[in-house]
Coordinates of C-alpha atoms in Angstrom, one line a residue:
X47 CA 121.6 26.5 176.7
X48 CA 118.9 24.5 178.7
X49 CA 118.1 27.7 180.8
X50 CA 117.4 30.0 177.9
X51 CA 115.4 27.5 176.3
X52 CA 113.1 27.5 179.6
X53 CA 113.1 31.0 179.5
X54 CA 112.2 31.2 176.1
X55 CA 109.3 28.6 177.0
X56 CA 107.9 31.0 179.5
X57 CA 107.6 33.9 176.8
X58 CA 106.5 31.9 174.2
X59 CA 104.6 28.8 172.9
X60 CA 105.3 28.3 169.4
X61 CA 109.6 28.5 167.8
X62 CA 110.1 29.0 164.1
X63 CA 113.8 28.5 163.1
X64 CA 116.2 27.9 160.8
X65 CA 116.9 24.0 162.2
X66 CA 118.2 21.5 160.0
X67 CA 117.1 18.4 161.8
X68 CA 119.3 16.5 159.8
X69 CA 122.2 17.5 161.4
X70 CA 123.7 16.5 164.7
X71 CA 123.9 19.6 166.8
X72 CA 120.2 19.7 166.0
X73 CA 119.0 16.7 166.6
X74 CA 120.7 17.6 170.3
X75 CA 119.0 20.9 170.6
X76 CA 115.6 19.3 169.6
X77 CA 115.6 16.8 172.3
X78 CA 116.9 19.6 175.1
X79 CA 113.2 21.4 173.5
X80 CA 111.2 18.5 173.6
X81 CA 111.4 18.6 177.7
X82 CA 109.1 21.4 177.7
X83 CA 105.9 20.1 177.3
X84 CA 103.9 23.3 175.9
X85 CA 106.8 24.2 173.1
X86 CA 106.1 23.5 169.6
X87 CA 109.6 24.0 167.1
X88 CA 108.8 24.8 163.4
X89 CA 111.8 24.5 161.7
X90 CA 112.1 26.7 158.0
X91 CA 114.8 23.9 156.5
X92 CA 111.8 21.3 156.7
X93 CA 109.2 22.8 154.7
X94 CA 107.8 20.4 152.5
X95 CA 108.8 20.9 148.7
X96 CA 105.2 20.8 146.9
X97 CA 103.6 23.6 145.1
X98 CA 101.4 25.0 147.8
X99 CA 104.3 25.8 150.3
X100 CA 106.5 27.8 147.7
X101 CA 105.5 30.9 149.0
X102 CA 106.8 29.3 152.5
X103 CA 110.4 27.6 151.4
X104 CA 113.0 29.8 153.0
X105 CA 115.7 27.2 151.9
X106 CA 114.9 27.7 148.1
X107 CA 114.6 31.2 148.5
X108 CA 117.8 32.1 150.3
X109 CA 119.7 28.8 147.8
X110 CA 118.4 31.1 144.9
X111 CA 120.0 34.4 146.6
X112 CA 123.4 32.5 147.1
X113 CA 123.5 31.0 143.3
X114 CA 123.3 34.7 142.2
X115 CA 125.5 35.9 144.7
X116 CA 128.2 33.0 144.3
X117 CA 128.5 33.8 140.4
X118 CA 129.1 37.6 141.0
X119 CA 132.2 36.7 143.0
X120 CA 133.2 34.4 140.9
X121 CA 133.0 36.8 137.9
X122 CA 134.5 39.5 140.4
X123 CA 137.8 37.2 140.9
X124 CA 137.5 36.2 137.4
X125 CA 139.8 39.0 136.7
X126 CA 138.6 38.9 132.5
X127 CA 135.0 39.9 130.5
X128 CA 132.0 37.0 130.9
X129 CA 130.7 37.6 127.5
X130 CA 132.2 37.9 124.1
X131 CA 134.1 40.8 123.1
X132 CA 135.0 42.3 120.4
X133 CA 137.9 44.7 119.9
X134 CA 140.9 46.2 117.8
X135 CA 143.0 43.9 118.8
X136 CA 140.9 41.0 117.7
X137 CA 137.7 38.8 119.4
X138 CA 138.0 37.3 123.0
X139 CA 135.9 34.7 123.9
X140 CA 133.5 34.1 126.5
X141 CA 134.0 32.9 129.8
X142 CA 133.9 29.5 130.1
X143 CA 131.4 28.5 133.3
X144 CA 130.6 24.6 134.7
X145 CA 127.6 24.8 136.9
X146 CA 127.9 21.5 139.4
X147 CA 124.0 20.4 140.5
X148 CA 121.0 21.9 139.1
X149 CA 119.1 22.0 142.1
X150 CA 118.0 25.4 143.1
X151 CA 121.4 26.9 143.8
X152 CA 122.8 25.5 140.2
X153 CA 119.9 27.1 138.6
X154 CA 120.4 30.6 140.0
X155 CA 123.8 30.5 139.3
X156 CA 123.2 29.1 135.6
X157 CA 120.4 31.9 135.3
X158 CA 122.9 34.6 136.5
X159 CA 125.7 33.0 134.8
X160 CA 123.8 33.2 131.2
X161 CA 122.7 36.9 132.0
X162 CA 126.4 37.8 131.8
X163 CA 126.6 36.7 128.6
X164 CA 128.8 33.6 129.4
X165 CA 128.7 29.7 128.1
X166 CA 127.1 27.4 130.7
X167 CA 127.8 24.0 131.0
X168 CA 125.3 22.1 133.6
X169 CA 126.6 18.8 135.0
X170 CA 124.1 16.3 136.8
X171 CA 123.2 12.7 137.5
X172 CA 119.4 13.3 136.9
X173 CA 118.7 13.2 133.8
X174 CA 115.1 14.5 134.6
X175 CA 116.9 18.4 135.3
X176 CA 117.7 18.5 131.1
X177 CA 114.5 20.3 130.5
X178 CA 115.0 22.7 133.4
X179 CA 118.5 23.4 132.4
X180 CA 118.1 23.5 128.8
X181 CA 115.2 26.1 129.3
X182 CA 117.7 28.4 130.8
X183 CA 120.5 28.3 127.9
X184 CA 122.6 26.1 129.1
X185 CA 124.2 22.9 127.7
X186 CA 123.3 19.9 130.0
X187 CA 126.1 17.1 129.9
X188 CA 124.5 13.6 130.4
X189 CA 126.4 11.4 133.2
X190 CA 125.0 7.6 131.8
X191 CA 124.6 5.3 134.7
X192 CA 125.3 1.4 134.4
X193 CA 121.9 -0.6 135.2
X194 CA 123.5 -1.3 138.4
X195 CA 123.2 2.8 139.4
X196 CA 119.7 2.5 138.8
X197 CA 118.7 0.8 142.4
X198 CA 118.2 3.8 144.0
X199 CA 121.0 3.9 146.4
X200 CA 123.9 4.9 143.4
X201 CA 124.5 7.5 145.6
X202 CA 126.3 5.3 148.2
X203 CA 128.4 3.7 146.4
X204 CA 132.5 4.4 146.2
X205 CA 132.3 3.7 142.3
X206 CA 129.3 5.8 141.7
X207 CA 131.4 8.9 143.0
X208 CA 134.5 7.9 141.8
X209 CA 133.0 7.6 137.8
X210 CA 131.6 11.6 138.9
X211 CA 135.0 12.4 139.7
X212 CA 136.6 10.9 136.2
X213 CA 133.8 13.1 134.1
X214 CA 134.1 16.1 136.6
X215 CA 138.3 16.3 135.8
X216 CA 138.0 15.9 132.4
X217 CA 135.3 19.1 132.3
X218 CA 137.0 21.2 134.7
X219 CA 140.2 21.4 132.8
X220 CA 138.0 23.0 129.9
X221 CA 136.4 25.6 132.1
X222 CA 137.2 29.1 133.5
X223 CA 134.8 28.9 136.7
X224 CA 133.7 26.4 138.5
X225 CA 130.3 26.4 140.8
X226 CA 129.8 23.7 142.8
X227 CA 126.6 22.8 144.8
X228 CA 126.4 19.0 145.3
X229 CA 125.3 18.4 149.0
X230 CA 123.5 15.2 150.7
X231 CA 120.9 16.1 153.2
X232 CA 122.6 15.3 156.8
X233 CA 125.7 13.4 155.1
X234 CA 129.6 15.2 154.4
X235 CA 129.5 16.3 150.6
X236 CA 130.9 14.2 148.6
X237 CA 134.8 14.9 147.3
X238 CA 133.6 15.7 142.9
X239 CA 136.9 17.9 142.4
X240 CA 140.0 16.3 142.8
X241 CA 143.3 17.8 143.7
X242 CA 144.9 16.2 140.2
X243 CA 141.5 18.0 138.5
X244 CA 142.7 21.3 139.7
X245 CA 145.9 21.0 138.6
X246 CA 145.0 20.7 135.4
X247 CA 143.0 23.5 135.0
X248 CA 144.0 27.1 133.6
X249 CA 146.0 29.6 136.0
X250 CA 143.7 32.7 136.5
X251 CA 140.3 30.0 137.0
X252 CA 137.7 30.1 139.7
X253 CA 136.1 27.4 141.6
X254 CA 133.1 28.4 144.1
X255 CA 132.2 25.3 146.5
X256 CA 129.2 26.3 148.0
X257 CA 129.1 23.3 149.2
X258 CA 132.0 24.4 151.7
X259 CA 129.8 24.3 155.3
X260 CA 129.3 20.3 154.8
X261 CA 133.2 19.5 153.8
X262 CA 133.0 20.6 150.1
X263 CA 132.7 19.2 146.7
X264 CA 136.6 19.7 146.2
X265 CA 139.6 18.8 148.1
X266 CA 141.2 22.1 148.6
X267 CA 138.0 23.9 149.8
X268 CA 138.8 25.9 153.3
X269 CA 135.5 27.1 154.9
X270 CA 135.3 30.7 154.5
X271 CA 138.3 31.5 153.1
X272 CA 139.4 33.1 149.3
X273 CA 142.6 32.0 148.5
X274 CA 144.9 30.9 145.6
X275 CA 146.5 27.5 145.0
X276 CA 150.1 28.0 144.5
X277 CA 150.8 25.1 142.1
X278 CA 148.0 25.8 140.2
X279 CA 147.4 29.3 140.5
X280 CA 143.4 28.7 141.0
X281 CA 141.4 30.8 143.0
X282 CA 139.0 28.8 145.4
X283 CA 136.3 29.9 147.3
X284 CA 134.6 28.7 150.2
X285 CA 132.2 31.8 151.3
X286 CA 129.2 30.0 153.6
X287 CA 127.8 33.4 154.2
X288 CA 126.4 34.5 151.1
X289 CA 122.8 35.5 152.7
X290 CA 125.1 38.1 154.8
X291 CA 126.5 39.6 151.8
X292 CA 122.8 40.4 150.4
X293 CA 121.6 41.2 153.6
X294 CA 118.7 43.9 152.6
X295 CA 117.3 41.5 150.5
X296 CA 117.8 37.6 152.2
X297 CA 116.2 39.8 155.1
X298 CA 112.6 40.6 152.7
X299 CA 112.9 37.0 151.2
X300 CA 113.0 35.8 154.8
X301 CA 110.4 37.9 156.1
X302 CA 107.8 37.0 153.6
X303 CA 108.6 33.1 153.8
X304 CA 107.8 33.6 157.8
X305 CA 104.5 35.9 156.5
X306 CA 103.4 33.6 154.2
X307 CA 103.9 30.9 156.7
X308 CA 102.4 32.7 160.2
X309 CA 99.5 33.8 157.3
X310 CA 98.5 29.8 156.6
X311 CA 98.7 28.9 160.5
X312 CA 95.8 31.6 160.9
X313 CA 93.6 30.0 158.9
X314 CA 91.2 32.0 156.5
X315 CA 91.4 35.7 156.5
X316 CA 95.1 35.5 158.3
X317 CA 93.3 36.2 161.3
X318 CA 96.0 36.5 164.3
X319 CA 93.6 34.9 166.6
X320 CA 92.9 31.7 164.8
X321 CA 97.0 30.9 165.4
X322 CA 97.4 27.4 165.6
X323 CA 99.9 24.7 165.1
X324 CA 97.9 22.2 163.0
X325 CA 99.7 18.7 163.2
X326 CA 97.3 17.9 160.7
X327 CA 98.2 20.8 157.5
X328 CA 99.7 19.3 154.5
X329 CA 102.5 22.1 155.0
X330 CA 102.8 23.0 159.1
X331 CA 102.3 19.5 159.9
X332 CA 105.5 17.7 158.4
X333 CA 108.1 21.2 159.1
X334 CA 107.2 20.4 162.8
X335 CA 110.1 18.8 164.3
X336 CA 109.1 19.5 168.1
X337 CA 105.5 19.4 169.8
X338 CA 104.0 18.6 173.5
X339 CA 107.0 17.4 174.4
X340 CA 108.1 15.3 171.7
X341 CA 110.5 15.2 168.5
X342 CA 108.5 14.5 165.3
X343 CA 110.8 14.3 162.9
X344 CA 112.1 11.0 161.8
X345 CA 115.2 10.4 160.0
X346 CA 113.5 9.9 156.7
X347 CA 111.3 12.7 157.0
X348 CA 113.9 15.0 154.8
X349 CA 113.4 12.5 151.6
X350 CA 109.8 12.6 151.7
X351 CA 109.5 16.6 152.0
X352 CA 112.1 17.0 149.3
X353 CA 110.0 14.3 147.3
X354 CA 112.8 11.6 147.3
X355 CA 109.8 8.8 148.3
X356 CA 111.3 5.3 147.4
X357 CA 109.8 2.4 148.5
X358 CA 112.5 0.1 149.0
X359 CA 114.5 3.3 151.5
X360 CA 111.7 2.5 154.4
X361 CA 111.7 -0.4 156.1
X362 CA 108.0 -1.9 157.0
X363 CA 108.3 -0.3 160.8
X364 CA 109.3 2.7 159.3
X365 CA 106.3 2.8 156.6
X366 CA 104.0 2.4 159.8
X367 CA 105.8 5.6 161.7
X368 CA 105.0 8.0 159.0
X369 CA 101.5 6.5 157.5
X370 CA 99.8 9.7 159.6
X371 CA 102.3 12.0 157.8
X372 CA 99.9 13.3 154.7
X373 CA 102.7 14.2 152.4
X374 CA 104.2 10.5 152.9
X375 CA 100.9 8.8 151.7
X376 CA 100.3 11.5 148.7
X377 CA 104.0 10.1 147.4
X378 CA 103.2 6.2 148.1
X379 CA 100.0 6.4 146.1
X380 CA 101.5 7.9 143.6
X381 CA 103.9 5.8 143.4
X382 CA 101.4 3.1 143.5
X383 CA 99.9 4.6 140.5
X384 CA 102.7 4.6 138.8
X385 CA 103.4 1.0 139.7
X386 CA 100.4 0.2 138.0
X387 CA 101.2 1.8 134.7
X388 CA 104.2 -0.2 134.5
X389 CA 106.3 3.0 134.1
X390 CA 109.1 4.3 135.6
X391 CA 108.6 7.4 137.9
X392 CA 109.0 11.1 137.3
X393 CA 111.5 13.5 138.8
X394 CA 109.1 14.1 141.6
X395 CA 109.2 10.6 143.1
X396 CA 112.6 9.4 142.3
X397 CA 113.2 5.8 140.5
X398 CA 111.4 2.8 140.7
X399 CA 113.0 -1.2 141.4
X400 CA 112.5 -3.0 137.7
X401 CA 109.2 -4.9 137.9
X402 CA 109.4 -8.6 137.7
X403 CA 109.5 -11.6 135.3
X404 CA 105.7 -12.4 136.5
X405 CA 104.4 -8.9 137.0
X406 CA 105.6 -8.1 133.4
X407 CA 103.6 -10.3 132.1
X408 CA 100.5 -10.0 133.9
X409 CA 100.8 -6.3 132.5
X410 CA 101.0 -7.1 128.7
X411 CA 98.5 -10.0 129.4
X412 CA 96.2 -6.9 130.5
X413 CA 96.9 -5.1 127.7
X414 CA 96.2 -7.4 125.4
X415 CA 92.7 -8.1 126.8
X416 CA 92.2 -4.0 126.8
X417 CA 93.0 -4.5 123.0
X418 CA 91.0 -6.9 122.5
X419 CA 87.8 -5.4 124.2
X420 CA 88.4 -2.1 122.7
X421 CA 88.4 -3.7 119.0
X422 CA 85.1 -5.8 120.1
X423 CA 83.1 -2.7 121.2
X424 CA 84.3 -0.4 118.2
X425 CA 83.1 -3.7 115.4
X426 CA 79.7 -3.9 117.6
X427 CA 79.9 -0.1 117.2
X428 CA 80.3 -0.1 113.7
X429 CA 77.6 -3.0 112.8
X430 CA 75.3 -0.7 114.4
X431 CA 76.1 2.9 113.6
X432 CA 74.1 4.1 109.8
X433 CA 77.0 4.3 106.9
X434 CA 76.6 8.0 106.7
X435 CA 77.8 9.0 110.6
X436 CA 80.8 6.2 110.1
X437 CA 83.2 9.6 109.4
X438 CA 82.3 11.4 112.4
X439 CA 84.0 8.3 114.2
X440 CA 87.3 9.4 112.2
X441 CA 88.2 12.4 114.2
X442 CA 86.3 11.4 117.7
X443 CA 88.9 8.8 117.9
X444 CA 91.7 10.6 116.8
X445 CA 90.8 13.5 119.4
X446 CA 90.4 10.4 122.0
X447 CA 94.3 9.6 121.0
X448 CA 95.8 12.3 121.2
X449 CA 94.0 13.4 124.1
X450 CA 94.7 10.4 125.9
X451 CA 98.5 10.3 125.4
X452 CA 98.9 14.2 125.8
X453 CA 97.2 14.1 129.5
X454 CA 99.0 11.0 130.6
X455 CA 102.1 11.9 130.2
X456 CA 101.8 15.0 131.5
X457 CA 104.0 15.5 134.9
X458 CA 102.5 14.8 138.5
X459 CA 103.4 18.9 139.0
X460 CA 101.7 20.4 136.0
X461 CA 98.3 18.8 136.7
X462 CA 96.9 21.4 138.7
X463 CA 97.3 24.5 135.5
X464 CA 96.5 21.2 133.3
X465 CA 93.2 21.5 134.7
X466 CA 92.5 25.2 134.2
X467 CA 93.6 24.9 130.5
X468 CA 90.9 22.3 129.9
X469 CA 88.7 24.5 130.2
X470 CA 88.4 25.8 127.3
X471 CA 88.0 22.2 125.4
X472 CA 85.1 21.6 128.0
X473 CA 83.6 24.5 127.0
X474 CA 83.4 23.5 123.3
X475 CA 81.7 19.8 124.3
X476 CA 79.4 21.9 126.4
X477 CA 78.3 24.2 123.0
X478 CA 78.2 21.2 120.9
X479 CA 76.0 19.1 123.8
X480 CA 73.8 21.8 123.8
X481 CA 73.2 21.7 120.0
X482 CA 72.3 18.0 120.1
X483 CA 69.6 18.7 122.8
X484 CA 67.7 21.2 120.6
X485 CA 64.3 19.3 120.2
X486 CA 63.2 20.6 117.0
X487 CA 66.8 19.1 115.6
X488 CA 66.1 16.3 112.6
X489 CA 66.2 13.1 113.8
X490 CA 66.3 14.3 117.7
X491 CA 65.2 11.2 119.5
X492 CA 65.4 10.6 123.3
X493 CA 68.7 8.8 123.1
X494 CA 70.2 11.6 121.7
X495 CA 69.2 14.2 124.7
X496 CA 69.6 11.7 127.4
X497 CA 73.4 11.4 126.2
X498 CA 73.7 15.0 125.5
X499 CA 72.4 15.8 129.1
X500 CA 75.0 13.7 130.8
X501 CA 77.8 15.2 128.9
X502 CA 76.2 18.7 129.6
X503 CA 76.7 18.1 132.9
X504 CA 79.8 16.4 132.8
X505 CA 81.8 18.6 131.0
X506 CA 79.8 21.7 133.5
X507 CA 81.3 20.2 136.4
X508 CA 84.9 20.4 134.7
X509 CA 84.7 23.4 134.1
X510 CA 83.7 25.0 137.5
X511 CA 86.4 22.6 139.4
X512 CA 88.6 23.8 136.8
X513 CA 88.5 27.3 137.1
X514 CA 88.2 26.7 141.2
X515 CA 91.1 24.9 141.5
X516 CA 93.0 27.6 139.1
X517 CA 91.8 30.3 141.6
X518 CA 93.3 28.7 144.5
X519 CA 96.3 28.3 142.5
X520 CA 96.7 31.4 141.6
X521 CA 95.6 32.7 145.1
X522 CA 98.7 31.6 146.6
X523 CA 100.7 34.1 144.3
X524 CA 98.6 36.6 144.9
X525 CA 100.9 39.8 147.1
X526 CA 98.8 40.5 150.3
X527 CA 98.6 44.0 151.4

């Protein structure tokens, strides 16, 4: 109510809080906060998904919990064995389990699943979640899209859903349990199991919608409620208060997500005095919805900290309204970059509009001239190189290749250990630099030493930011006493 909130004002300066800003009680409650001009909110639902604020994200900690809880009850309801058994009477099979969403609540669940010895199956849209899912055991079922699902906003459309829901009945039917975890930041979930689909599956089954608190991924979900479907005989499950049912430990995954969180608002050394609210950090700064009065958050806000960036979802006023916010400009550059390599972006970013009839070929028209240069300089290169060091070139350019092609396609999130692993390679240019500087070397001539200095001290410099940046990597894992 408006007079605890000015009571809580009095006591305090700074609110952190589970707040989905997203929804519409919340956006409410935010601007009933924003009157007090000295509050600042920090809401836990909007830290930022990057690498730095894992220690931080409360929602992926407490969606892990609730994937590992959901599959217990399921297997608890299940009412047979999850793995393969065999007896007198002859083998039964193992239980049967689809896995709806691989985002963090799908992967628990698949992890949890696959520890009981069952067969996952792992249903998604984006195709970029194979490698995560297929890691785990699971068998990831491809959902093609028609060009037209490509434009970014497939997730709008009736016919997008309604092809889901055609694939979706066809697996269920197959299946023993059922976890489902498709939700849409702010939106109703959408509707993926029908009524027909759960008719058609085998009495005795299990379905758990976790998605059940934002109107559930199938038609028969009732919010907190374990029941079975007469007609069917399938037992549905709607539980929104999984965290509950672990409390112990969704209470010490909480706590050190606020630790962790308190810890980088006081600065180096966690020092309690340095507390501040830092508009400014990569990670306080965007999970800020309130501050001096105002609301911060913007309705896009929850794509951009999730890393759903697309260009063509902000409109040019829009693009203005967040250019302060440093997480937006990280993804728009990098998205920029991407642009420029005439590729289509990683998981991280989301997908990119087809480039045009004219920018298409203003990029081979560049790549033809970068062909054409390259095969100038190695000729010039070769007319001027003695015949016997023509086969050292050999394996310097196939190192050059495969170097090239193995770094650039490496993923936007694995640059940072990328780094540390390099290393080692710099460290072998830096041995055989320092071979070539050796002045009483035959043939040594000041060429030689002047190049072999540069790459001495280029390859030095690698391998000090690489083993700093690995530190502070590894720094954020560290457990603090």
């Amino acid at each position: 109510s408006l007079e605890e909130a000015g009571e809580l004002e009095n006591r305090t300066k700074c609110l952190i809080s589970y707040l989905p800003p997203a929804s519409t009680s919340s956006r409410d409650l935010m601007q009933m906060l924003a009157r007090f001009n000295r509050l600042d909110v920090i809401s836990m639902d909007a830290i930022p998904r990057i690498s730095a604020a894992q220690t931080m994200d409360a929602t992926t900690s407490m969606e892990t919990l609730c994937g590992y809880r959901a599959t217990l009850e399921c297997f608890t309801n299940f009412q047979r064995f999850s793995n393969q058994q065999t007896t007198a009477t002859g083998k039964l099979p193992a239980a049967k389990v689809l896995v709806i969403g691989a985002g963090a609540l799908g992967l628990s669940a698949i992890q949890t699943a696959k520890s009981l010895g069952a067969v996952v199956k792992v249903f998604d849209s984006r195709k970029q979640r194979r490698e995560r899912v297929e890691h785990l055991g699971a068998d990831f079922i491809d959902f093609s899209l028609t060009e037209d699902d490509n434009t970014g906003n497939a997730e709008l459309s009736p016919e997008y859903y309604q092809k889901q829901r055609t694939v979706v009945g066809e697996l269920v039917a197959k299946m023993n349990i059922i976890i489902s975890t498709v939700q849409i930041t702010g939106r109703t979930a959408p509707i993926l199991i029908t009524k027909e689909a759960v008719g058609n599956m085998r009495p005795g089954s299990v379905i758990f919608d976790l998605a059940a608190q934002t109107g559930g991924n199938c038609e028969f979900t009732k919010v907190d409620e374990n029941f079975v479907e007469p007609s069917s005989r399938v037992r549905i499950i709607g539980y929104t208060d999984l965290p509950s049912r672990m409390a112990l430990q969704s209470s010490e995954l909480y706590a050190k997500n606020l630790y962790h969180l308190v810890e980088e608002m006081c600065g180096k050394g966690g020092d309690a005095r340095n507390f501040n609210v830092d508009l400014d950090n990569d990670i306080v700064g965007p999970a800020t919805v309130v501050s001096q009065g105002s609301v911060r958050w913007k309705p896009n806000s929850q794509a951009i900290n999730d890393g759903n960036y697309s260009p063509d979802k902000f409109s040019s006023s829009e693009h203005d309204a967040l250019k302060g916010n440093a997480l937006f400009e990280e993804r728009r550059n990098l998205n920029e970059a991407l642009l420029d390599r005439d590729e289509p972006r990683s998981d991280a970013v989301g997908a990119l509009p087809a480039l045009g009839p004219s920018r298409k070929r203003f990029a081979s028209l560049r790549s033809f001239f970068k062909i054409l240069l390259s095969a100038a300089f190695f000729i010039g290169l070769g007319l001027i190189t003695p015949i016997e060091e023509i086969p050292y070139f050999f394996p310097l350019l196939l190192s050059v290749v495969v170097g090239y092609m193995l770094v650039w396609n490496v993923a936007a999130a694995l640059y940072t250990p990328l780094m540390g692993v390099t290393n080692a390679i710099s460290g072998i240019i830096v041995l055989a630099a320092m071979v070539e500087l050796d002045p009483d070397r035959e043939n040594a001539g000041y060429g030689d030493s002047a190049i072999s200095s540069i790459v001495v001290g280029l390859a030095s410099t690698n391998i000090v930011g690489g083993f700093i940046v690995t530190h502070r990597m590894l720094d954020r894992f560290k457990r603090h006493s």
